[in-house]
XYZ file of C-alpha atoms in Angstrom:
302
model
C 1.209 18.748 3.384
C 4.625 17.996 1.967
C 4.874 16.398 -1.480
C 8.124 14.894 -2.724
C 8.257 13.415 -6.196
C 10.826 10.639 -6.078
C 10.995 9.527 -9.674
C 9.739 10.321 -13.156
C 10.930 10.448 -16.734
C 12.141 14.011 -16.194
C 14.459 12.507 -13.547
C 15.876 10.161 -16.213
C 13.966 6.882 -15.716
C 10.427 5.531 -15.811
C 8.556 6.062 -12.547
C 5.662 7.945 -10.983
C 6.750 7.504 -7.365
C 6.005 10.163 -4.793
C 5.792 10.562 -1.042
C 3.130 12.662 0.679
C 3.546 13.694 4.325
C 0.474 14.785 6.280
C 0.494 14.964 10.046
C 1.652 11.587 11.318
C 1.195 9.866 7.958
C 3.800 9.337 5.250
C 2.126 7.934 2.153
C 4.294 6.378 -0.532
C 2.503 6.114 -3.874
C 3.680 3.804 -6.670
C 7.132 2.863 -5.343
C 8.624 1.534 -8.554
C 11.153 2.361 -11.254
C 12.002 0.833 -14.614
C 13.851 1.462 -17.865
C 12.621 0.814 -21.381
C 14.249 -2.438 -22.433
C 14.627 -1.166 -25.973
C 14.329 2.357 -27.378
C 15.621 3.251 -30.813
C 16.674 -0.387 -30.935
C 19.056 0.141 -28.017
C 19.057 -1.147 -24.408
C 19.302 1.372 -21.538
C 22.393 3.549 -21.548
C 24.471 3.548 -18.343
C 23.425 7.168 -17.770
C 19.828 5.946 -17.575
C 20.867 3.073 -15.332
C 22.434 5.599 -12.970
C 19.218 7.651 -12.963
C 17.157 4.571 -12.121
C 19.627 3.728 -9.343
C 19.193 7.201 -7.819
C 15.399 6.870 -7.935
C 15.589 3.428 -6.321
C 17.658 4.878 -3.500
C 15.170 7.708 -2.903
C 12.340 5.169 -2.736
C 14.335 3.035 -0.298
C 14.861 6.037 1.983
C 11.151 6.869 1.843
C 10.288 3.278 2.750
C 12.155 3.606 6.046
C 9.478 5.794 7.612
C 6.394 4.995 5.562
C 2.962 4.482 7.140
C 0.960 3.824 3.960
C 1.886 2.298 0.593
C -0.318 2.754 -2.486
C -0.097 0.580 -5.619
C -2.152 2.138 -8.421
C -1.620 -0.794 -10.808
C 0.822 -3.601 -11.429
C 3.305 -2.334 -13.987
C 6.999 -2.580 -13.173
C 7.557 1.171 -13.070
C 4.862 1.537 -10.380
C 5.566 -1.220 -7.882
C 8.294 -3.301 -6.277
C 8.402 -6.724 -7.850
C 10.288 -9.936 -8.256
C 13.277 -8.620 -10.169
C 12.809 -9.024 -13.905
C 15.889 -6.926 -14.586
C 18.570 -5.261 -12.436
C 17.144 -1.748 -12.839
C 13.833 -2.216 -11.032
C 13.003 -2.065 -7.341
C 13.018 -5.637 -5.985
C 10.166 -6.673 -3.742
C 12.745 -7.776 -1.187
C 13.504 -4.089 -0.600
C 10.152 -3.587 1.115
C 10.302 -3.193 4.900
C 8.460 -5.656 7.151
C 4.764 -4.953 6.546
C 3.747 -4.774 10.212
C 2.204 -1.379 10.940
C 2.078 -0.337 7.267
C -1.272 0.067 5.558
C -1.384 -1.142 1.973
C -3.860 0.366 -0.492
C -3.981 -1.491 -3.789
C -5.776 -1.683 -7.068
C -8.130 -4.626 -7.141
C -7.790 -7.747 -9.294
C -10.396 -6.774 -11.881
C -9.619 -5.554 -15.406
C -5.889 -6.278 -15.315
C -3.729 -8.370 -17.596
C -2.504 -11.862 -16.772
C 0.965 -10.450 -16.189
C -0.409 -7.864 -13.765
C -2.454 -10.525 -11.998
C 0.690 -12.608 -11.581
C 2.589 -9.646 -10.180
C -0.262 -8.874 -7.790
C -0.204 -12.462 -6.574
C 3.589 -12.439 -6.192
C 3.462 -9.266 -4.105
C 0.716 -10.735 -1.940
C 2.715 -13.934 -1.437
C 5.820 -12.006 -0.455
C 3.934 -9.844 2.043
C 2.120 -12.854 3.472
C -1.440 -11.552 3.232
C -4.053 -10.881 0.539
C -3.740 -7.472 -1.055
C -6.813 -5.308 -0.419
C -9.009 -3.920 -3.160
C -8.954 -0.231 -2.251
C -10.899 1.109 -5.232
C -13.644 3.487 -4.165
C -12.548 3.537 -0.507
C -12.055 6.652 1.645
C -10.321 6.506 5.032
C -8.470 8.925 7.289
C -7.895 11.652 4.707
C -7.074 9.287 1.830
C -9.519 8.453 -0.971
C -9.201 6.149 -3.945
C -11.031 6.281 -7.245
C -13.076 3.612 -8.860
C -11.147 1.976 -11.725
C -10.351 4.437 -14.527
C -8.846 3.655 -17.934
C -5.120 3.193 -18.361
C -5.028 5.539 -21.323
C -7.815 5.382 -23.860
C -11.027 3.738 -22.709
C -11.942 0.506 -24.414
C -8.526 -0.087 -25.987
C -7.698 -3.066 -23.754
C -5.030 -1.347 -21.656
C -6.799 -2.124 -18.379
C -7.500 0.267 -15.526
C -5.672 2.095 -12.743
C -6.567 3.542 -9.355
C -6.129 7.241 -8.576
C -5.313 8.568 -5.101
C -6.539 11.705 -3.312
C -4.883 12.985 -0.118
C -6.420 15.800 1.924
C -4.999 17.978 4.676
C -6.779 21.196 5.574
C -7.340 23.213 2.415
C -4.774 21.223 0.439
C -5.953 18.407 -1.828
C -3.374 16.369 -3.744
C -4.382 13.915 -6.461
C -2.028 11.314 -7.948
C -3.511 10.267 -11.280
C -1.178 7.425 -12.178
C -1.355 6.352 -15.825
C -4.584 8.014 -16.975
C -2.573 9.759 -19.731
C -5.354 12.416 -19.916
C -7.053 10.338 -22.594
C -10.409 9.829 -20.890
C -12.627 12.810 -20.012
C -14.499 10.762 -17.407
C -11.297 10.161 -15.451
C -10.443 13.853 -15.608
C -13.903 14.792 -14.333
C -13.465 12.348 -11.458
C -10.231 14.124 -10.572
C -11.959 17.496 -10.622
C -14.785 16.208 -8.439
C -12.219 15.940 -5.610
C -11.572 19.710 -6.020
C -7.777 19.300 -5.968
C -5.285 22.085 -5.434
C -2.430 20.073 -6.976
C -2.549 17.225 -9.486
C 0.306 14.902 -10.464
C -0.535 12.903 -13.577
C 0.926 10.865 -16.383
C 0.645 12.817 -19.602
C -0.128 11.325 -23.018
C 2.322 8.976 -24.744
C 3.148 11.208 -27.675
C 6.147 9.040 -28.499
C 3.553 6.380 -29.393
C 1.302 8.764 -31.314
C 1.232 6.402 -34.304
C -0.468 3.891 -31.996
C -2.629 6.437 -30.123
C -3.643 8.989 -32.779
C -6.026 10.827 -30.452
C -3.304 11.383 -27.868
C -2.252 14.932 -28.606
C -5.511 16.782 -29.281
C -7.812 15.081 -26.765
C -5.181 15.014 -24.053
C -4.372 18.685 -24.595
C -8.028 19.616 -24.106
C -8.203 17.534 -20.928
C -4.889 18.939 -19.678
C -6.069 22.489 -20.266
C -9.261 21.756 -18.330
C -7.160 20.514 -15.408
C -4.711 23.399 -15.648
C -7.523 25.926 -15.493
C -9.075 24.210 -12.476
C -6.150 23.524 -10.122
C -3.437 25.706 -8.641
C -0.612 23.421 -9.758
C -0.568 20.738 -12.452
C 2.424 18.406 -12.734
C 2.559 16.287 -15.903
C 5.264 13.760 -16.666
C 5.802 10.030 -17.178
C 4.712 8.879 -20.697
C 4.684 12.501 -21.871
C 8.397 13.047 -21.310
C 9.670 10.010 -23.141
C 10.164 12.371 -26.089
C 11.281 15.961 -26.586
C 8.025 16.548 -28.432
C 6.259 15.841 -25.156
C 8.265 18.532 -23.388
C 7.379 21.042 -26.115
C 3.714 19.994 -25.717
C 4.006 20.669 -21.970
C 5.506 24.115 -22.541
C 2.715 24.948 -24.993
C 0.179 23.965 -22.349
C 1.962 26.052 -19.728
C 1.819 29.020 -22.078
C -1.956 28.765 -22.405
C -2.750 28.120 -18.741
C -3.004 30.832 -16.117
C -2.043 28.463 -13.302
C 1.252 26.679 -12.741
C 2.170 23.770 -15.031
C 5.402 21.830 -14.476
C 7.103 18.576 -15.203
C 8.110 16.620 -12.089
C 11.733 17.756 -12.096
C 10.723 21.409 -12.380
C 8.204 20.980 -9.573
C 11.060 19.728 -7.384
C 13.268 22.645 -8.436
C 15.513 20.712 -10.818
C 16.369 20.731 -14.508
C 14.648 17.943 -16.469
C 16.836 15.097 -17.698
C 15.018 13.305 -20.506
C 17.521 10.503 -20.782
C 15.217 7.991 -22.468
C 14.485 10.492 -25.212
C 18.250 11.014 -25.543
C 19.184 7.336 -25.637
C 20.448 7.288 -29.212
C 22.477 10.456 -28.646
C 23.882 9.083 -25.396
C 25.152 5.996 -27.208
C 26.682 8.165 -29.911
C 28.424 10.479 -27.466
C 29.324 7.866 -24.833
C 29.669 4.444 -26.477
C 28.935 1.359 -24.400
C 31.153 -1.705 -24.838
C 29.583 -5.046 -25.807
C 28.593 -7.089 -22.767
C 28.258 -4.124 -20.409
C 24.621 -4.851 -19.515
C 25.289 -8.508 -18.798
C 28.291 -7.537 -16.673
C 26.212 -4.952 -14.785
C 23.567 -7.575 -14.054
C 26.306 -9.794 -12.579
C 27.670 -6.919 -10.486
C 30.856 -6.765 -12.559
C 30.342 -3.343 -14.175
C 29.108 0.035 -13.006
C 28.047 3.362 -14.453
C 30.617 5.568 -12.734
C 32.583 6.163 -15.910
C 29.520 7.666 -17.591
C 28.628 10.267 -14.966
């Protein structure tokens, strides 16, 4: 089994995209990328735009040879979509669907916006999207719906993915945020050797007060039960999240990484640095509008 993480916050933009190669299959999970429209009252810095562009390109390369595409839920950083801004992966980038198996979260317990995006993707592809929740087929299994974050808070649900090859078991946990013990126990029931999950949104801790303590307990349970735990996404939208990850790694006997470290790279927490990026590399008025029109680029900021 070969696992390649294509995008994550530690790569500089919002994503949880990864490709898993097993035998003749190449499974692309959550092929999407996005940038926070506002952070610290500021739009994305061109350095972040460049990071999102790199992730988009990696996803596009992966799409060229894909056999299976998984959509865990219908947020813009997890799926191709009708372009809502110039930083995301447009649905038009998808290859012709013939010969590709799609595995998708069902239509239940999603927001109106997610339902609209699901319908738009279905319309573009030209066939109804399947409800893959709870299905197992040809070495791939999908969870029943699990909470997107804290259960019962109205954030909807997501679908987790398990891929098996020989003794290796990889689980992609999407946006569980480690805030529901039931979801974590469902992960462990698959007996994974490696888990890739969205960590808790500590940058929103004033909205999710239970995030740090409960998620840490769940993360430690995972870290003690799997060979390799990769945590990223919401967690690394702040430097406090990276410190939280290092504290976890210090307590766990097994390997704990962010996505960039797992791929052998240095983490680039550009969203967390947005205010500093603007201070150190000012952006002229109108740059974002010009970029959207194709009249500006990010080369001068690299």
